[in-house]
PDB file of C-alpha atoms in Angstrom:
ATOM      1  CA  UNK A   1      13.707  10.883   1.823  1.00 47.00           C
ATOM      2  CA  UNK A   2      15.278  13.391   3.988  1.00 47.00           C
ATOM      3  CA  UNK A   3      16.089  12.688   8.014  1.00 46.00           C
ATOM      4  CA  UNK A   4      14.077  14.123  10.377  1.00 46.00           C
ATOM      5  CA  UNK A   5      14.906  16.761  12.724  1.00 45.00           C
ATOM      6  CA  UNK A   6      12.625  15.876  15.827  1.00 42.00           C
ATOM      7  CA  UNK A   7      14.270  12.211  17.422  1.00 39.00           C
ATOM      8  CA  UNK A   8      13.192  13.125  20.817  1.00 38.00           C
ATOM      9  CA  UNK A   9       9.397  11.871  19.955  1.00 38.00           C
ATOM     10  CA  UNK A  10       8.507   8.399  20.323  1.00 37.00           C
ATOM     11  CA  UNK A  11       7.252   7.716  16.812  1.00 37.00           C
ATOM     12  CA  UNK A  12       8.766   7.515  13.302  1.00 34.00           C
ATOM     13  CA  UNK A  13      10.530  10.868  12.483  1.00 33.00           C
ATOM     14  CA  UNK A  14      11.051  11.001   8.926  1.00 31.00           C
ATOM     15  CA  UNK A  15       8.131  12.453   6.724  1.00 32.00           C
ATOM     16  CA  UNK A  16       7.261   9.771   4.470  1.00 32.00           C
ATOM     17  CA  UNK A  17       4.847   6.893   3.422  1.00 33.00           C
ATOM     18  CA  UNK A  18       0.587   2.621  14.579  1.00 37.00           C
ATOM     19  CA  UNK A  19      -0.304  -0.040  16.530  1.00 38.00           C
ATOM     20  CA  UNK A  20      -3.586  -1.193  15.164  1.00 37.00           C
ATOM     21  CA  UNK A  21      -4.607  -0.314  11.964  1.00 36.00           C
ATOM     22  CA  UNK A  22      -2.646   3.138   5.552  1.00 32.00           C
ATOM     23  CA  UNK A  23      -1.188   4.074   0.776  1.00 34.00           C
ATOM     24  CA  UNK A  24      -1.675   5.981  -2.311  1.00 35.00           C
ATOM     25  CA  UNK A  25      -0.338   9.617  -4.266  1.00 35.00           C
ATOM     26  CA  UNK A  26      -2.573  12.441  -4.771  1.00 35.00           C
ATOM     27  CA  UNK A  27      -2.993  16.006  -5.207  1.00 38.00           C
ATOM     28  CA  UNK A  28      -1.357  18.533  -7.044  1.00 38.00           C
ATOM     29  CA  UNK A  29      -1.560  16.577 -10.416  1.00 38.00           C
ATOM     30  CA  UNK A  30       0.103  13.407  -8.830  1.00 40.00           C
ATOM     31  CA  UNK A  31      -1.396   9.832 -10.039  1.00 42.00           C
ATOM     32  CA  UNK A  32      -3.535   8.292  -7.825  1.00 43.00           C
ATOM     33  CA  UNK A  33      -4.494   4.412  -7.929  1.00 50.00           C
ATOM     34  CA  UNK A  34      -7.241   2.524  -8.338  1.00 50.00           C
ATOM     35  CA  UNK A  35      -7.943   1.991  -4.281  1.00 55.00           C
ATOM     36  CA  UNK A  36      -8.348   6.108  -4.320  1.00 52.00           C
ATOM     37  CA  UNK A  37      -9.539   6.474  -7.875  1.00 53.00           C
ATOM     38  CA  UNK A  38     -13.374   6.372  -6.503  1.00 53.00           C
ATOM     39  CA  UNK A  39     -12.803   8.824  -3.635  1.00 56.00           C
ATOM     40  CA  UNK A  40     -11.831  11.978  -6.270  1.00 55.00           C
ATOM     41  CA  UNK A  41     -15.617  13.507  -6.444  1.00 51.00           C
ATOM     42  CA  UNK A  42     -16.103  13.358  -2.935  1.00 50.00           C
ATOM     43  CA  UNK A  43     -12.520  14.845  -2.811  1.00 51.00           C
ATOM     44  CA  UNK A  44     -13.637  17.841  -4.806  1.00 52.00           C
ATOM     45  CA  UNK A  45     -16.467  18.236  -2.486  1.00 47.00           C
ATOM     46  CA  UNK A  46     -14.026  18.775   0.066  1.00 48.00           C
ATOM     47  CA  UNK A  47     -11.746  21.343  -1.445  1.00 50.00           C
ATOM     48  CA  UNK A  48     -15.267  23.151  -2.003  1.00 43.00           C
ATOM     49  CA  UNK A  49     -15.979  22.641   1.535  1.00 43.00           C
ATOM     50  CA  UNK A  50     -12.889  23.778   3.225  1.00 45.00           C
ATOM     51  CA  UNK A  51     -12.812  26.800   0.542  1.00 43.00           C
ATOM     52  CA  UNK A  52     -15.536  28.449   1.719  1.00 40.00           C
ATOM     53  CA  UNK A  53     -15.172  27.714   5.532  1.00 42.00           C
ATOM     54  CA  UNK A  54     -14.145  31.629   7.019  1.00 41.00           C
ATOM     55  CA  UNK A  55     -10.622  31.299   8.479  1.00 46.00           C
ATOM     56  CA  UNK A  56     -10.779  32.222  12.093  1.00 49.00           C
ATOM     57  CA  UNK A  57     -14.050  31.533  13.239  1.00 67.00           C
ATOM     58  CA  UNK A  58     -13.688  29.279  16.092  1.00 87.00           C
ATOM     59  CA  UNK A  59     -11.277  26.400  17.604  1.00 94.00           C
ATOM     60  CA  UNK A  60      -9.975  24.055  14.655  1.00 96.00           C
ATOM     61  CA  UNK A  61     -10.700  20.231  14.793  1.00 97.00           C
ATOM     62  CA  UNK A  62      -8.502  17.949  12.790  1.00 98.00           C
ATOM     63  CA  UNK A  63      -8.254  14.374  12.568  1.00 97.00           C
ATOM     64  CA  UNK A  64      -5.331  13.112  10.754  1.00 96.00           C
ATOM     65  CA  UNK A  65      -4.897   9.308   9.346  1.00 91.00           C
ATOM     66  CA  UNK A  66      -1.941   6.992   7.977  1.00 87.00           C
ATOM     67  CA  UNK A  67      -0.167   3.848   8.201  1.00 85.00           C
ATOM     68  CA  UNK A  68       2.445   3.026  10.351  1.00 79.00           C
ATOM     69  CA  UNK A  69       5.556   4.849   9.325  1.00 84.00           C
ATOM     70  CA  UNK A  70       3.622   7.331   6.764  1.00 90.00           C
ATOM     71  CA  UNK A  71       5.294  10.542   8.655  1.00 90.00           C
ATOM     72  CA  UNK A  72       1.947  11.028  10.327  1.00 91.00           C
ATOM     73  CA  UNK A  73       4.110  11.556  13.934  1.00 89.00           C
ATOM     74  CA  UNK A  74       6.529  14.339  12.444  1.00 91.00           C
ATOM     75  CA  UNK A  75       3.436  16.120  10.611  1.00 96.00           C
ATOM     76  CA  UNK A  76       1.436  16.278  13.851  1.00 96.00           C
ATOM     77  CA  UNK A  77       4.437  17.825  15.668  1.00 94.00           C
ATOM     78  CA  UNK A  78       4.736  20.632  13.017  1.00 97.00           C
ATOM     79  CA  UNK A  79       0.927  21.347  13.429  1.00 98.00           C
ATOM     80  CA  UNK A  80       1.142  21.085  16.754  1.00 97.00           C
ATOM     81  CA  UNK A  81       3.957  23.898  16.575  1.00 97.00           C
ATOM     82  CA  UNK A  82       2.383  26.000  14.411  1.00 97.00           C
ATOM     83  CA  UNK A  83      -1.426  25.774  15.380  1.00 97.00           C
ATOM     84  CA  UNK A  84      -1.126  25.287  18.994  1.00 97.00           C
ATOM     85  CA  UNK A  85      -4.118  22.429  18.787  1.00 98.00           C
ATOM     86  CA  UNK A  86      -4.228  20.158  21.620  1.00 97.00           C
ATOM     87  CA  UNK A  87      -2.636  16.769  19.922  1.00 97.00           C
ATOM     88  CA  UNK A  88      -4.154  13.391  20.707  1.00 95.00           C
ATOM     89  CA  UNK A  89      -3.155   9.756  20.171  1.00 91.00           C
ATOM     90  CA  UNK A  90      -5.498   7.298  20.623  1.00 85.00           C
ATOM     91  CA  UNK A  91      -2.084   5.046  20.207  1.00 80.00           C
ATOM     92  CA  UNK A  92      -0.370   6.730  22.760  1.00 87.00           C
ATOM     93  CA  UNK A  93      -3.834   6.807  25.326  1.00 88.00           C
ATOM     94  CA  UNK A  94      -3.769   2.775  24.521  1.00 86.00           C
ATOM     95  CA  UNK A  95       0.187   2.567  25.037  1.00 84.00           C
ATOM     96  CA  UNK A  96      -0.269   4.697  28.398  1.00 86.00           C
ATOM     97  CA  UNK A  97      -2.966   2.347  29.443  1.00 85.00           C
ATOM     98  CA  UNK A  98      -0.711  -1.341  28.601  1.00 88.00           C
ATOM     99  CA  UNK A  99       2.545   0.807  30.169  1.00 88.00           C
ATOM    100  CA  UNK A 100      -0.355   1.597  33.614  1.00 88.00           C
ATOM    101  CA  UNK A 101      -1.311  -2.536  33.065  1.00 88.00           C
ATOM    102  CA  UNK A 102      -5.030  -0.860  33.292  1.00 83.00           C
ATOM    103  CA  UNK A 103      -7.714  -3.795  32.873  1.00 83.00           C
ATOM    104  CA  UNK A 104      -8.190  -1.643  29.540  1.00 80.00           C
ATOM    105  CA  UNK A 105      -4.494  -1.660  28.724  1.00 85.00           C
ATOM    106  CA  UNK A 106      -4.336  -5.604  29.540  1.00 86.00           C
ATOM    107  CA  UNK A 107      -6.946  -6.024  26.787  1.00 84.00           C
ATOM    108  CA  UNK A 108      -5.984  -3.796  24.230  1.00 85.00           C
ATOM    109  CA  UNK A 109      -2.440  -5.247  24.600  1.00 86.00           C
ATOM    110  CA  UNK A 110      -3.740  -8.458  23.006  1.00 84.00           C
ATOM    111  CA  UNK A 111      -4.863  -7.121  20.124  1.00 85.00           C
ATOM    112  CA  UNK A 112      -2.248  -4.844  19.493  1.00 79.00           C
ATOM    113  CA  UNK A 113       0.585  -7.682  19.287  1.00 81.00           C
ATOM    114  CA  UNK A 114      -1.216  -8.991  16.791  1.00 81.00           C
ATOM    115  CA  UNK A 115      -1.641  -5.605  14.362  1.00 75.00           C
ATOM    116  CA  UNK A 116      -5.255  -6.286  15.220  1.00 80.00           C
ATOM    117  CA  UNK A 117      -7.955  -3.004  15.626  1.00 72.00           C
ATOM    118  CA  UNK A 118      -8.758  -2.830  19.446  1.00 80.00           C
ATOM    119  CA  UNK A 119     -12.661  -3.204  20.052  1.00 83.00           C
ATOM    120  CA  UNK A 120     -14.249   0.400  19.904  1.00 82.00           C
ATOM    121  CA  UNK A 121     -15.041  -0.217  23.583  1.00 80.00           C
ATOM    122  CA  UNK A 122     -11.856  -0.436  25.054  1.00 82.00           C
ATOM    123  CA  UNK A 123     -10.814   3.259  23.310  1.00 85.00           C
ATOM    124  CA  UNK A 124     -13.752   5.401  22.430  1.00 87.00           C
ATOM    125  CA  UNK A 125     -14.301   6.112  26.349  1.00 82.00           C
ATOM    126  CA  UNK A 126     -10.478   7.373  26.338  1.00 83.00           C
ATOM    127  CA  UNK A 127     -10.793   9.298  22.992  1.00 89.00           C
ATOM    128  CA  UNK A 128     -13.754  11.207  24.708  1.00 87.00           C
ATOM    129  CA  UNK A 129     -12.467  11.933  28.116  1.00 84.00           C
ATOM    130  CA  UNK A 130      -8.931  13.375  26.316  1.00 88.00           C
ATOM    131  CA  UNK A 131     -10.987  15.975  24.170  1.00 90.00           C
ATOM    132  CA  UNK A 132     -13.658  16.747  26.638  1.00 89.00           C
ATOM    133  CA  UNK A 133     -10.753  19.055  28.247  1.00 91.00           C
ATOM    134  CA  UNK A 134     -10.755  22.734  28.218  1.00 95.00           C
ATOM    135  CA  UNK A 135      -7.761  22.979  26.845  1.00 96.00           C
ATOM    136  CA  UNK A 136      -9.168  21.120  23.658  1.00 95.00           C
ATOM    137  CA  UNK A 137     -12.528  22.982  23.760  1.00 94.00           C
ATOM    138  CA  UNK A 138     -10.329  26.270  23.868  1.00 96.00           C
ATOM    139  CA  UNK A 139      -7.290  25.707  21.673  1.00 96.00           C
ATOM    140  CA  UNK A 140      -8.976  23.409  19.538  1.00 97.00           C
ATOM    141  CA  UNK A 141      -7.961  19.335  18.650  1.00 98.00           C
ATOM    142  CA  UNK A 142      -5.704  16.883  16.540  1.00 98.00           C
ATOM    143  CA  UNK A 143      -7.142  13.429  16.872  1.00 97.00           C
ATOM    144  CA  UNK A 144      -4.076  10.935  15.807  1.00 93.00           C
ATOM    145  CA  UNK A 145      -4.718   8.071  13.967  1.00 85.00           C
ATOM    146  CA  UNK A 146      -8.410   7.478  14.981  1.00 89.00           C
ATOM    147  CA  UNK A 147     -11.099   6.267  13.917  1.00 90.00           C
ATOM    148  CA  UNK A 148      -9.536   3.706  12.279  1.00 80.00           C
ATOM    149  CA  UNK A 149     -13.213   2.337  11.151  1.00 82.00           C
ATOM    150  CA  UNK A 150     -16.707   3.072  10.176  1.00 87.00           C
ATOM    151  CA  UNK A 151     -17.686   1.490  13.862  1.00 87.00           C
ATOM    152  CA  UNK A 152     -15.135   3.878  15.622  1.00 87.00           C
ATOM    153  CA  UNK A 153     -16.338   6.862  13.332  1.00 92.00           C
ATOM    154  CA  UNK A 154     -19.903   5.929  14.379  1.00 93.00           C
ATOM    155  CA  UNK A 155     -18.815   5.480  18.082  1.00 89.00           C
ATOM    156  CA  UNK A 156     -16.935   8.637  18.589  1.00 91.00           C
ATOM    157  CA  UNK A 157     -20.178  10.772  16.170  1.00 93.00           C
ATOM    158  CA  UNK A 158     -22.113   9.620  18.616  1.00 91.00           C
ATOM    159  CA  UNK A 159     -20.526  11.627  21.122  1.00 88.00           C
ATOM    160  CA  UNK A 160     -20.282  14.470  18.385  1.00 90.00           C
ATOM    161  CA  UNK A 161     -17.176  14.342  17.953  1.00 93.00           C
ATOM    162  CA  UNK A 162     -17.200  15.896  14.808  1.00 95.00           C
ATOM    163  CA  UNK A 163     -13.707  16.860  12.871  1.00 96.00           C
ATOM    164  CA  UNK A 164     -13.338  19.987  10.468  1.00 97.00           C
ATOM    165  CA  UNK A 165     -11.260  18.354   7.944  1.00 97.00           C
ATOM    166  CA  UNK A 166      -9.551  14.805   7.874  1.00 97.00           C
ATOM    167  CA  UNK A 167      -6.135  14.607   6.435  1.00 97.00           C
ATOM    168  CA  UNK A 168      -5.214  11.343   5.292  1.00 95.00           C
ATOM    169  CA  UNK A 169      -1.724  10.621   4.102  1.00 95.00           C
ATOM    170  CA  UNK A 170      -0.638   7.696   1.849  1.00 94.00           C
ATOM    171  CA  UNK A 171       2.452   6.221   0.812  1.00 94.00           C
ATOM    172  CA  UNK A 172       2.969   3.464  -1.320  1.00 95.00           C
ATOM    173  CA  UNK A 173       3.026  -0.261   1.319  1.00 95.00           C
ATOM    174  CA  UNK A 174       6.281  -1.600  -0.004  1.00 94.00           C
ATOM    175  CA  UNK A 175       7.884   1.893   1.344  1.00 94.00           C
ATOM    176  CA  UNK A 176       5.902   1.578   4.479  1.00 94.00           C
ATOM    177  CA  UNK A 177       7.147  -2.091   5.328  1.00 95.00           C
ATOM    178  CA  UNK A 178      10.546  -0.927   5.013  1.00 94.00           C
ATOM    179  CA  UNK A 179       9.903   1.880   6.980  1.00 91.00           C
ATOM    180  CA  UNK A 180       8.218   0.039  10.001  1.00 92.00           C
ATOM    181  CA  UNK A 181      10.754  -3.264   9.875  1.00 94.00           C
ATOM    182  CA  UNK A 182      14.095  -0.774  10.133  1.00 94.00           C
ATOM    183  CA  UNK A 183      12.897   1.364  13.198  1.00 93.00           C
ATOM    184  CA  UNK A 184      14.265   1.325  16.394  1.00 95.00           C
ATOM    185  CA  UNK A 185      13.941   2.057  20.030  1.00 94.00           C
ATOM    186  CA  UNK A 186      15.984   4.499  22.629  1.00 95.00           C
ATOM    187  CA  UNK A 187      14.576   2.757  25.660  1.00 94.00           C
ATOM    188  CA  UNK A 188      15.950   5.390  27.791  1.00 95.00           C
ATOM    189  CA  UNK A 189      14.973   8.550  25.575  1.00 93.00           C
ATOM    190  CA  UNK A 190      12.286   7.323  23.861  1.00 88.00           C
ATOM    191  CA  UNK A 191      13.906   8.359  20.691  1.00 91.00           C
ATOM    192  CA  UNK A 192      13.075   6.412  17.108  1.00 89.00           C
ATOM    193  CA  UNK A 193      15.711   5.894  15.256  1.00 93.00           C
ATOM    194  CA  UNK A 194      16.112   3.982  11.812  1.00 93.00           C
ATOM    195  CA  UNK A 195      18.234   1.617  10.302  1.00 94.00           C
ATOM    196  CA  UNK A 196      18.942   3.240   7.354  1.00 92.00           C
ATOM    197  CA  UNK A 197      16.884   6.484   7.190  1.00 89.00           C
ATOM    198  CA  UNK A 198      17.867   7.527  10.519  1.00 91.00           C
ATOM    199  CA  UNK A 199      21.131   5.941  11.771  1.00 96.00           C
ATOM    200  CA  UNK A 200      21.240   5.894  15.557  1.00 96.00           C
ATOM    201  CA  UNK A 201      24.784   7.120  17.033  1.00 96.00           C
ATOM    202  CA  UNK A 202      26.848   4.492  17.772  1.00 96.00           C
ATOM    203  CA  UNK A 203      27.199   4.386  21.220  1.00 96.00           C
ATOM    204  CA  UNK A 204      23.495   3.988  22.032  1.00 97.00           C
ATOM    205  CA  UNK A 205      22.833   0.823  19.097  1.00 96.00           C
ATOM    206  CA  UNK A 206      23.303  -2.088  21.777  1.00 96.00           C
ATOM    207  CA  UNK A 207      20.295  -0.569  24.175  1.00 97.00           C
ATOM    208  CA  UNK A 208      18.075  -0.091  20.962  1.00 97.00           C
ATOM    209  CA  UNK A 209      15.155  -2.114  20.962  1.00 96.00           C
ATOM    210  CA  UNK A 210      12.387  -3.228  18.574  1.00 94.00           C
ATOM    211  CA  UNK A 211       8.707  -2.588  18.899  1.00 88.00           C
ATOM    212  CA  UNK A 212       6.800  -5.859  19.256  1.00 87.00           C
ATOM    213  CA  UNK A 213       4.616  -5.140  16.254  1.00 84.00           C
ATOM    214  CA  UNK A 214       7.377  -3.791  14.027  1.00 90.00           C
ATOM    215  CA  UNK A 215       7.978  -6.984  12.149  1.00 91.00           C
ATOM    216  CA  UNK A 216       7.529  -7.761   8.440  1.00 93.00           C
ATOM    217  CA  UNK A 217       4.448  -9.574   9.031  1.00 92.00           C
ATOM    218  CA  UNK A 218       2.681  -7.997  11.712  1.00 91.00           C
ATOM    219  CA  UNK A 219       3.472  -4.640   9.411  1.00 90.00           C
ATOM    220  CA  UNK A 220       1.652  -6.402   6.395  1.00 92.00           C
ATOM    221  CA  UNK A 221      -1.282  -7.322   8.437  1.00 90.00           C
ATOM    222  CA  UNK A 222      -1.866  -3.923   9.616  1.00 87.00           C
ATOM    223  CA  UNK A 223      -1.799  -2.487   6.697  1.00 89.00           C
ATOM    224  CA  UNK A 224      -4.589  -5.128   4.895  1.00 89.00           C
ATOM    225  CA  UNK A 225      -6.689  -4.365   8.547  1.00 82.00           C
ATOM    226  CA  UNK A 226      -6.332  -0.449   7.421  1.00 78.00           C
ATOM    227  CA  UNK A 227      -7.016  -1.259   3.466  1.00 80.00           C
ATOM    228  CA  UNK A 228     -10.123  -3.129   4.450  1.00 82.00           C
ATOM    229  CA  UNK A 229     -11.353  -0.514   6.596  1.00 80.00           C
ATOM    230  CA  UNK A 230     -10.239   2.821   5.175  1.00 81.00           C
ATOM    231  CA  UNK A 231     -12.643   3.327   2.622  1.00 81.00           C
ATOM    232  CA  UNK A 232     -15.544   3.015   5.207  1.00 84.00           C
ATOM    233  CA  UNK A 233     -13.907   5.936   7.510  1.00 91.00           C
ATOM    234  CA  UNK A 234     -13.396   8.171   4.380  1.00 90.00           C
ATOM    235  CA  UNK A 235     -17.038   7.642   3.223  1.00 90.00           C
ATOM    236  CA  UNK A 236     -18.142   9.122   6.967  1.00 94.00           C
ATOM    237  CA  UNK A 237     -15.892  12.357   6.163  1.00 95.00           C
ATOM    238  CA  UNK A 238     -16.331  12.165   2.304  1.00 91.00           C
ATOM    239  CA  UNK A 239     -16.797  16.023   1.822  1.00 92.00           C
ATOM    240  CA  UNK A 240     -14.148  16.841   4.686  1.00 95.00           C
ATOM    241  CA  UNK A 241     -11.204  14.461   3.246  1.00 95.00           C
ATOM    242  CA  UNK A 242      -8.080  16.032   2.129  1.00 97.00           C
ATOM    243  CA  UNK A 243      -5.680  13.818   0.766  1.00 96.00           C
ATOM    244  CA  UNK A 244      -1.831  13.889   0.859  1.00 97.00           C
ATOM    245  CA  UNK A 245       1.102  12.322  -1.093  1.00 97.00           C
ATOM    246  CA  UNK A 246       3.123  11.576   2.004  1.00 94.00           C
ATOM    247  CA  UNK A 247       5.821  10.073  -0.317  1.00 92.00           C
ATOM    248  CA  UNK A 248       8.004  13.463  -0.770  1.00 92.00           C
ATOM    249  CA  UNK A 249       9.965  15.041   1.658  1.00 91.00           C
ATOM    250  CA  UNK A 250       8.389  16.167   5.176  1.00 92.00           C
ATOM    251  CA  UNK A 251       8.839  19.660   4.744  1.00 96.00           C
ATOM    252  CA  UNK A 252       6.371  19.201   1.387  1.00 97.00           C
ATOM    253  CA  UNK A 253       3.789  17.288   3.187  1.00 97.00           C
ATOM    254  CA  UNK A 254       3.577  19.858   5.494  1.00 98.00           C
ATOM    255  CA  UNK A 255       3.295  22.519   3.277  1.00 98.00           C
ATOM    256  CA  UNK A 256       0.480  21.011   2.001  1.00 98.00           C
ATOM    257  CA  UNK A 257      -1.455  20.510   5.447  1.00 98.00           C
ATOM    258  CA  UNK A 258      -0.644  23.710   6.476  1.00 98.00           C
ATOM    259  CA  UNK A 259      -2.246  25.358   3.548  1.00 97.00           C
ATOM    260  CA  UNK A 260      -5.177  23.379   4.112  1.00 97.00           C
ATOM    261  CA  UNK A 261      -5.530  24.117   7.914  1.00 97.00           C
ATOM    262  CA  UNK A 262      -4.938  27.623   7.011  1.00 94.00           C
ATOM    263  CA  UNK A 263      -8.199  28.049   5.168  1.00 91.00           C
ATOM    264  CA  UNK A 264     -10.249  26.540   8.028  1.00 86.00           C
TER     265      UNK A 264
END
């Protein structure tokens, strides 16, 4: 897989297959498994959908999904870039909030050393206040990496936030453990670089540090919390869900999403 060309953002920069909470090949005539094998007629639905939705018409609202280390960082940039859509993390509202040591950030925290989903409580509040901008009324919104359940997709429906199309990428999880387990940490830049992917220069390794979730097993427990729950959150968005094969190069991905955003 190619290097990425964006290390100032703090997130995995390589396009490939986050602190709570993704894996599987699709479109263009790619295999898919048997966890994605049900999802295909709701998947046609949603080509149908997005098809016949008249490109222009208003502010775009995308929510994007995948596992830690699926590219999901570097593919929200390039929209970002090209779409000019107000990006949102619920990872990075949580992060901001444990950083602040916010009674909501002292809670979350908890859960999130432990690859656990933080309670729908503790982020739906932040979710809403961060799109109920005008900047994200105006420009329109990428939601990042939530909802992460069918309780968060209920929560956040509830106070209509509604999406236009959610992108979900998968990668196979032996290529996302290796992913997570190898990245590291420019303290002072808040660059991510990678063992092997992405090779940090050598006079900045000895400040690198490791996330506190980016272990082997925290990294495998995530990813069975997202198996267990993914299905669920594609069933709310069954005739809106476009799936990618996040396990080619980043500028593929991409040319993939940005066809699809195109026709919205």
């Amino acid at each position: 897989t190619p290097p990425p060309t964006h290390p100032t953002r703090a997130r995995m920069s390589f396009a490939l297959s986050a602190p709570a909470a993704i894996g599987t090949q699709f479109p263009c005539g790619t295999k898919l498994n048997a966890r994605s094998a049900p999802r295909q007629a709701a998947r046609q639905k949603s080509r149908v959908v997005l098809a016949t939705a008249a490109a222009g018409t208003g502010p775009k609202r995308v929510i994007i999904a995948g596992a830690p280390a699926s590219g999901k960082g570097t593919q929200c940039e390039l929209i970002v870039q090209k779409f000019g859509l107000v990006h949102i993390s619920a990872g990075d509202l949580l992060r901001a909030a444990v950083k602040e040591g916010t009674p909501a950030g002292l809670e979350a925290k908890d859960f999130m050393d432990r690859g656990d989903l933080v309670p729908d409580s503790v982020v739906v509040t932040m979710v809403k206040d961060a799109l109920d901008t005008p900047a994200a009324k105006e420009k329109g919104w990428l939601l990042d990496g939530y909802p992460r359940s069918a309780s968060q997709a209920d929560a956040i429906a509830a106070e209509g936030i509604e999406p236009d199309v959610f992108l979900l990428l998968n990668v196979p999880d032996e290529m996302l453990i290796e992913r997570v387990v190898g990245r590291r940490l420019d303290p002072e830049t808040g660059a991510i670089y990678h063992v092997k992917f992405f090779p940090p220069p050598a006079d900045i390794v000895d400040r690198l540090t490791i996330r506190s979730d980016d272990t082997e097993e925290k990294a495998k427990n995530r990813l069975s919390v997202h198996h267990s729950n993914v299905e669920a959150v594609v069933g709310k968005y069954s005739d809106r869900v476009r799936e990618i094969n996040g396990d080619r190069s980043k500028a593929d991905v991409y040319a993939e999403i940005e066809g699809i955003i195109d026709t919205m």
